[in-house]
Amino acid sequence: MDTNVQKRRESKKSLRVKVISLGNAEVGKSCIIKRYCEKRFVPKYLATIGIDYGVTKVQVRDREIKVNIFDMAGHPFFYEVRNEFYKDSQGVILVYDVGLRESFDALDSWLTEMKQEMGSQANMESIIFVVCANKVDLTKRRVVDESEGRLWAESRGFHYFETSAQSGEGISEMFQAFFSSITDMCENGGKRPTPEVSIGFTKEQADTIRRIRNSKDSWDMLGVKPGATREEVNKAYRKLAVLLHPDKCVAPGSEDAFKAVVNARTSLLKNIK
Ligand code: GTP
Ligand code: MG
């Protein structure tokens, strides 16, 4: 075969991508990458100093993907080093520790830092995000449950995986889905599918589940003022029941939210004449 034709074919098949890892210090970013690339786990904490860089080759369908991995330090001290490395990423691995709520709450500020540093280049639609709910092996200390994490991720159009760098759970599935989505995006003109098309639930449903989860009492949960009438309670209940009924709503956590709303209504009606 003509060598130029062969070269062109090969270059069409091979792809070079850049991915970065983000999340608070000590959540397990480096261990997740190590588990995937070196198939091992190091229990001792060795904080990443600034950035670690590595290259790996993966096969997605008929394409060879050369992946440049930039493993960021999560500690605020390294902000000045990190901020240079956000640009030109096709994929982001966002990690939190399921036993530390503040590491989950921090995901929003990691996205904010990233957008800020990318500046005018910040086209978040051209980046594949995967959220790792890590350290799921430590079941006793878990404080952020699956539906909460999944809802945060999927309502933004991000992948969600439960992972353990220690046991290896979820790690290869996560990387496979991640690289396959990055390849799909590159083949489809550099845009990922919009969440509305891919996830099957609305922002209103996601926001309502979150609000219910954070409500302070039954009044608050139904969104009525303390002292509301039976009619007001029933009206609010019906609206939420239509929105969250498990037959209609596939958002993570909708079943628990629906049950909580039913219970809130029952307990309020007991005390209203
Ligand atoms: P920085 O580099 O400081 O941002 O931290 P990091 O997010 O890279 O954390 P690292 O991977 O270094 O892991 C931190 C600590 O958590 C280490 O002691 C790891 O052994 C431990 N660890 C990481 N993943 C897991 C896991 O899935 N399960 C358990 N039990 N421990 C883990
Ligand atoms: Mg690290």
Short mmCIF file of C-alpha atoms and ligand atoms in Angstrom, two decimals:
data_model
loop_
_atom_site.label_atom_id
_atom_site.label_comp_id
_atom_site.label_asym_id
_atom_site.label_seq_id
_atom_site.Cartn_x
_atom_site.Cartn_y
_atom_site.Cartn_z
CA MET A 1 0.00 0.00 0.00
CA ASP A 2 1.12 3.56 -0.70
CA THR A 3 2.87 4.68 2.52
CA ASN A 4 1.09 8.06 2.51
CA VAL A 5 -2.31 6.40 2.35
CA GLN A 6 -1.27 4.08 5.13
CA LYS A 7 -0.05 7.00 7.26
CA ARG A 8 -3.31 8.90 6.69
CA ARG A 9 -5.33 5.86 7.75
CA GLU A 10 -3.25 5.40 10.85
CA SER A 11 -3.51 9.05 11.84
CA LYS A 12 -7.29 8.91 11.41
CA LYS A 13 -7.35 5.97 13.73
CA SER A 14 -5.07 7.35 16.41
CA LEU A 15 -6.16 10.14 18.69
CA ARG A 16 -4.32 12.19 21.28
CA VAL A 17 -6.26 13.52 24.26
CA LYS A 18 -5.59 15.37 27.49
CA VAL A 19 -7.38 14.54 30.73
CA ILE A 20 -7.05 16.06 34.20
CA SER A 21 -8.06 14.95 37.69
CA LEU A 22 -9.74 17.35 40.11
CA GLY A 23 -10.98 17.21 43.68
CA ASN A 24 -9.97 17.99 47.24
CA ALA A 25 -6.68 16.77 48.66
CA GLU A 26 -6.63 13.15 49.84
CA VAL A 27 -9.84 12.02 48.09
CA GLY A 28 -7.89 9.45 46.05
CA LYS A 29 -7.21 11.03 42.63
CA SER A 30 -3.67 9.67 42.31
CA CYS A 31 -4.68 6.25 43.65
CA ILE A 32 -7.48 5.92 41.07
CA ILE A 33 -5.03 6.67 38.26
CA LYS A 34 -2.41 4.36 39.76
CA ARG A 35 -4.97 1.55 40.12
CA TYR A 36 -5.83 1.87 36.41
CA CYS A 37 -2.33 2.34 35.00
CA GLU A 38 -0.29 0.18 37.37
CA LYS A 39 -2.97 -2.15 38.80
CA ARG A 40 -1.89 -1.49 42.36
CA PHE A 41 -2.89 0.45 45.48
CA VAL A 42 -0.69 2.37 47.88
CA PRO A 43 -2.31 2.79 51.32
CA LYS A 44 0.17 5.44 52.47
CA TYR A 45 -0.81 9.01 51.58
CA LEU A 46 1.74 10.67 49.29
CA ALA A 47 0.39 14.11 48.47
CA THR A 48 0.81 15.14 44.85
CA ILE A 49 3.18 18.09 44.66
CA GLY A 50 1.72 20.46 42.07
CA ILE A 51 1.12 18.08 39.17
CA ASP A 52 1.93 14.51 38.21
CA TYR A 53 2.08 13.70 34.54
CA GLY A 54 1.73 10.35 32.80
CA VAL A 55 0.91 8.90 29.39
CA THR A 56 -1.06 5.78 28.60
CA LYS A 57 -2.37 4.18 25.43
CA VAL A 58 -5.87 2.75 25.24
CA GLN A 59 -7.88 1.10 22.51
CA VAL A 60 -11.43 2.33 21.85
CA ARG A 61 -13.10 0.39 19.03
CA ASP A 62 -10.72 0.66 16.05
CA ARG A 63 -8.84 3.66 17.40
CA GLU A 64 -5.74 3.90 19.47
CA ILE A 65 -5.99 6.73 21.98
CA LYS A 66 -2.91 8.28 23.45
CA VAL A 67 -3.98 9.75 26.79
CA ASN A 68 -1.97 12.43 28.55
CA ILE A 69 -3.01 12.40 32.18
CA PHE A 70 -2.39 15.45 34.36
CA ASP A 71 -3.02 14.49 37.95
CA MET A 72 -3.60 17.68 39.93
CA ALA A 73 -2.79 18.34 43.56
CA GLY A 74 -5.96 19.06 45.51
CA HIS A 75 -4.38 21.15 48.24
CA PRO A 76 -5.16 24.91 47.95
CA PHE A 77 -1.44 25.59 48.37
CA PHE A 78 -0.82 24.33 44.80
CA TYR A 79 -3.35 26.57 43.10
CA GLU A 80 -0.62 28.57 41.33
CA VAL A 81 0.85 25.41 39.81
CA ARG A 82 -2.50 23.83 38.91
CA ASN A 83 -4.07 26.76 37.16
CA GLU A 84 -1.75 26.48 34.15
CA PHE A 85 -3.00 22.99 33.32
CA TYR A 86 -6.74 23.37 32.84
CA LYS A 87 -6.58 24.49 29.22
CA ASP A 88 -7.11 22.12 26.27
CA SER A 89 -8.54 19.24 28.30
CA GLN A 90 -10.99 16.87 26.66
CA GLY A 91 -11.78 15.01 29.86
CA VAL A 92 -12.02 15.71 33.58
CA ILE A 93 -12.11 13.15 36.40
CA LEU A 94 -13.85 14.79 39.36
CA VAL A 95 -13.26 12.89 42.58
CA TYR A 96 -14.77 13.07 46.06
CA ASP A 97 -14.54 10.85 49.12
CA VAL A 98 -17.94 9.35 50.03
CA GLY A 99 -16.94 9.61 53.71
CA LEU A 100 -16.26 13.36 53.60
CA ARG A 101 -19.20 15.60 52.79
CA GLU A 102 -17.03 18.67 52.32
CA SER A 103 -15.21 16.92 49.47
CA PHE A 104 -18.58 16.40 47.74
CA ASP A 105 -19.71 19.98 48.43
CA ALA A 106 -16.41 21.18 46.97
CA LEU A 107 -17.17 19.78 43.49
CA ASP A 108 -18.95 23.01 42.53
CA SER A 109 -15.95 25.12 43.47
CA TRP A 110 -13.65 22.86 41.45
CA LEU A 111 -15.82 23.52 38.40
CA THR A 112 -15.72 27.23 39.18
CA GLU A 113 -11.93 27.24 39.45
CA MET A 114 -11.68 25.39 36.18
CA LYS A 115 -14.00 27.78 34.31
CA GLN A 116 -12.16 30.75 35.73
CA GLU A 117 -8.76 29.49 34.64
CA MET A 118 -9.91 28.52 31.17
CA GLY A 119 -11.28 32.04 30.67
CA SER A 120 -12.64 32.71 27.21
CA GLN A 121 -11.69 29.17 26.20
CA ALA A 122 -14.18 27.80 28.74
CA ASN A 123 -16.37 25.67 26.53
CA MET A 124 -17.61 23.16 29.05
CA GLU A 125 -19.75 21.47 26.38
CA SER A 126 -16.60 20.15 24.72
CA ILE A 127 -15.35 18.33 27.79
CA ILE A 128 -16.37 14.93 29.13
CA PHE A 129 -16.74 14.85 32.90
CA VAL A 130 -16.78 11.75 35.03
CA VAL A 131 -17.55 11.91 38.74
CA CYS A 132 -15.93 9.29 41.00
CA ALA A 133 -17.61 8.67 44.34
CA ASN A 134 -14.44 7.16 45.77
CA LYS A 135 -13.52 5.03 48.81
CA VAL A 136 -16.79 3.06 48.64
CA ASP A 137 -14.93 0.19 50.33
CA LEU A 138 -15.10 2.13 53.60
CA THR A 139 -18.84 1.50 53.99
CA LYS A 140 -19.09 2.37 57.69
CA ARG A 141 -17.90 5.94 57.29
CA ARG A 142 -19.97 6.69 54.19
CA VAL A 143 -21.99 9.94 54.45
CA VAL A 144 -22.83 10.82 50.83
CA ASP A 145 -25.15 8.21 49.36
CA GLU A 146 -25.27 7.04 45.76
CA SER A 147 -28.45 8.85 44.72
CA GLU A 148 -27.14 12.21 45.95
CA GLY A 149 -23.88 11.87 44.05
CA ARG A 150 -25.53 10.46 40.95
CA LEU A 151 -28.09 13.28 40.89
CA TRP A 152 -25.36 15.93 41.13
CA ALA A 153 -23.45 14.31 38.27
CA GLU A 154 -26.22 13.26 35.91
CA SER A 155 -28.18 16.50 36.18
CA ARG A 156 -25.09 18.16 34.70
CA GLY A 157 -24.69 15.57 31.98
CA PHE A 158 -21.67 14.02 33.70
CA HIS A 159 -20.97 10.29 34.13
CA TYR A 160 -21.13 8.90 37.67
CA PHE A 161 -19.24 5.92 39.05
CA GLU A 162 -18.85 4.42 42.50
CA THR A 163 -15.17 3.60 42.85
CA SER A 164 -12.60 2.18 45.17
CA ALA A 165 -8.95 2.56 44.30
CA GLN A 166 -8.30 0.14 47.15
CA SER A 167 -10.39 -2.79 45.87
CA GLY A 168 -10.47 -1.75 42.22
CA GLU A 169 -14.30 -1.56 42.17
CA GLY A 170 -15.62 0.56 39.34
CA ILE A 171 -12.20 1.74 38.15
CA SER A 172 -11.89 0.03 34.78
CA GLU A 173 -15.62 0.56 34.03
CA MET A 174 -15.18 4.24 34.80
CA PHE A 175 -12.11 4.67 32.55
CA GLN A 176 -13.70 2.65 29.75
CA ALA A 177 -16.85 4.82 29.73
CA PHE A 178 -14.72 7.96 30.04
CA PHE A 179 -12.41 7.18 27.10
CA SER A 180 -15.25 5.90 24.98
CA SER A 181 -17.24 9.13 25.53
CA ILE A 182 -14.19 11.26 24.76
CA THR A 183 -13.72 9.33 21.52
CA ASP A 184 -17.43 9.71 20.62
CA MET A 185 -17.21 13.43 21.31
CA CYS A 186 -14.09 13.84 19.13
CA GLU A 187 -15.78 11.90 16.33
CA ASN A 188 -18.92 14.01 16.63
CA GLY A 189 -17.37 17.39 16.10
CA GLY A 190 -16.23 17.97 19.68
CA LYS A 191 -19.58 18.37 21.41
CA ARG A 192 -21.04 16.11 24.07
CA PRO A 193 -24.77 15.33 24.05
CA THR A 194 -26.90 17.77 26.05
CA PRO A 195 -28.13 16.43 29.41
CA GLU A 196 -31.83 16.83 28.45
CA VAL A 197 -31.37 14.36 25.60
CA SER A 198 -29.21 11.85 27.42
CA ILE A 199 -30.54 11.68 30.99
CA GLY A 200 -34.33 11.55 30.83
CA PHE A 201 -35.17 13.89 33.73
CA THR A 202 -35.60 17.62 34.04
CA LYS A 203 -33.70 20.25 35.98
CA GLU A 204 -36.91 20.98 37.92
CA GLN A 205 -37.05 17.35 39.07
CA ALA A 206 -33.39 17.36 40.07
CA ASP A 207 -33.70 20.68 41.93
CA THR A 208 -36.86 19.50 43.72
CA ILE A 209 -35.20 16.29 44.94
CA ARG A 210 -32.28 18.32 46.23
CA ARG A 211 -34.62 20.79 47.96
CA ILE A 212 -36.59 17.97 49.60
CA ARG A 213 -33.39 16.34 50.81
CA ASN A 214 -32.28 19.59 52.44
CA SER A 215 -35.63 20.63 53.89
CA LYS A 216 -35.73 21.29 57.63
CA ASP A 217 -39.27 20.04 58.41
CA SER A 218 -42.47 18.74 56.78
CA TRP A 219 -43.79 22.27 56.03
CA ASP A 220 -40.56 23.15 54.35
CA MET A 221 -40.56 19.89 52.44
CA LEU A 222 -43.97 20.55 50.92
CA GLY A 223 -43.06 24.19 50.33
CA VAL A 224 -45.96 25.58 52.40
CA LYS A 225 -45.92 28.04 55.32
CA PRO A 226 -46.29 26.62 58.85
CA GLY A 227 -50.01 26.77 59.70
CA ALA A 228 -51.14 26.17 56.09
CA THR A 229 -54.64 24.71 55.55
CA ARG A 230 -55.46 21.13 54.52
CA GLU A 231 -56.23 22.37 51.01
CA GLU A 232 -52.88 24.13 50.73
CA VAL A 233 -51.04 21.03 51.96
CA ASN A 234 -52.93 18.78 49.55
CA LYS A 235 -52.37 21.11 46.64
CA ALA A 236 -48.62 21.28 47.29
CA TYR A 237 -48.53 17.51 47.75
CA ARG A 238 -50.29 16.83 44.44
CA LYS A 239 -47.90 19.05 42.55
CA LEU A 240 -44.86 17.26 44.01
CA ALA A 241 -46.43 13.82 43.55
CA VAL A 242 -46.96 14.47 39.84
CA LEU A 243 -43.39 15.72 39.47
CA LEU A 244 -41.70 12.91 41.42
CA HIS A 245 -43.91 9.86 41.07
CA PRO A 246 -41.56 6.89 40.48
CA ASP A 247 -43.58 5.91 37.38
CA LYS A 248 -42.83 9.31 35.86
CA CYS A 249 -39.49 10.35 37.30
CA VAL A 250 -36.24 8.49 36.70
CA ALA A 251 -34.00 10.99 38.48
CA PRO A 252 -31.73 9.38 41.11
CA GLY A 253 -33.32 9.66 44.56
CA SER A 254 -36.84 10.30 43.24
CA GLU A 255 -38.29 7.28 45.01
CA ASP A 256 -36.99 8.36 48.42
CA ALA A 257 -38.05 11.94 47.78
CA PHE A 258 -41.55 10.77 46.82
CA LYS A 259 -41.83 8.65 49.99
CA ALA A 260 -40.62 11.58 52.11
CA VAL A 261 -43.29 13.82 50.57
CA VAL A 262 -46.03 11.23 51.26
CA ASN A 263 -44.88 10.96 54.89
CA ALA A 264 -44.67 14.74 55.28
CA ARG A 265 -48.23 15.16 54.03
CA THR A 266 -49.54 12.39 56.34
CA SER A 267 -47.88 13.87 59.40
CA LEU A 268 -49.06 17.41 58.63
CA LEU A 269 -52.67 16.36 57.95
CA LYS A 270 -52.77 14.51 61.28
CA ASN A 271 -52.35 17.81 63.08
CA ILE A 272 -54.54 20.04 60.90
CA LYS A 273 -58.24 20.16 61.73
P1 GTP B 1 -3.68 15.04 46.60
O1 GTP B 1 -2.63 14.56 45.68
O2 GTP B 1 -3.14 15.61 47.87
O3 GTP B 1 -4.64 15.99 45.96
O4 GTP B 1 -4.55 13.74 47.07
P2 GTP B 1 -5.20 12.60 46.13
O5 GTP B 1 -6.59 12.97 45.86
O6 GTP B 1 -4.33 12.32 44.97
O7 GTP B 1 -5.23 11.36 47.15
P3 GTP B 1 -4.38 10.01 47.06
O8 GTP B 1 -4.70 9.27 45.84
O9 GTP B 1 -2.97 10.32 47.32
O10 GTP B 1 -5.03 9.21 48.28
C1 GTP B 1 -5.16 9.77 49.58
C2 GTP B 1 -5.28 8.69 50.64
O11 GTP B 1 -6.49 7.97 50.49
C3 GTP B 1 -4.17 7.64 50.57
O12 GTP B 1 -3.81 7.28 51.89
C4 GTP B 1 -4.81 6.48 49.85
O13 GTP B 1 -4.24 5.25 50.21
C5 GTP B 1 -6.25 6.59 50.32
N1 GTP B 1 -7.21 6.08 49.32
C6 GTP B 1 -7.34 6.47 48.03
N2 GTP B 1 -8.33 5.83 47.43
C7 GTP B 1 -8.87 5.00 48.35
C8 GTP B 1 -9.95 4.07 48.33
O14 GTP B 1 -10.66 3.87 47.33
N3 GTP B 1 -10.22 3.42 49.49
C9 GTP B 1 -9.48 3.62 50.63
N4 GTP B 1 -9.82 2.91 51.71
N5 GTP B 1 -8.47 4.49 50.68
C10 GTP B 1 -8.16 5.18 49.56
MG MG B 2 -2.62 13.11 44.31
#
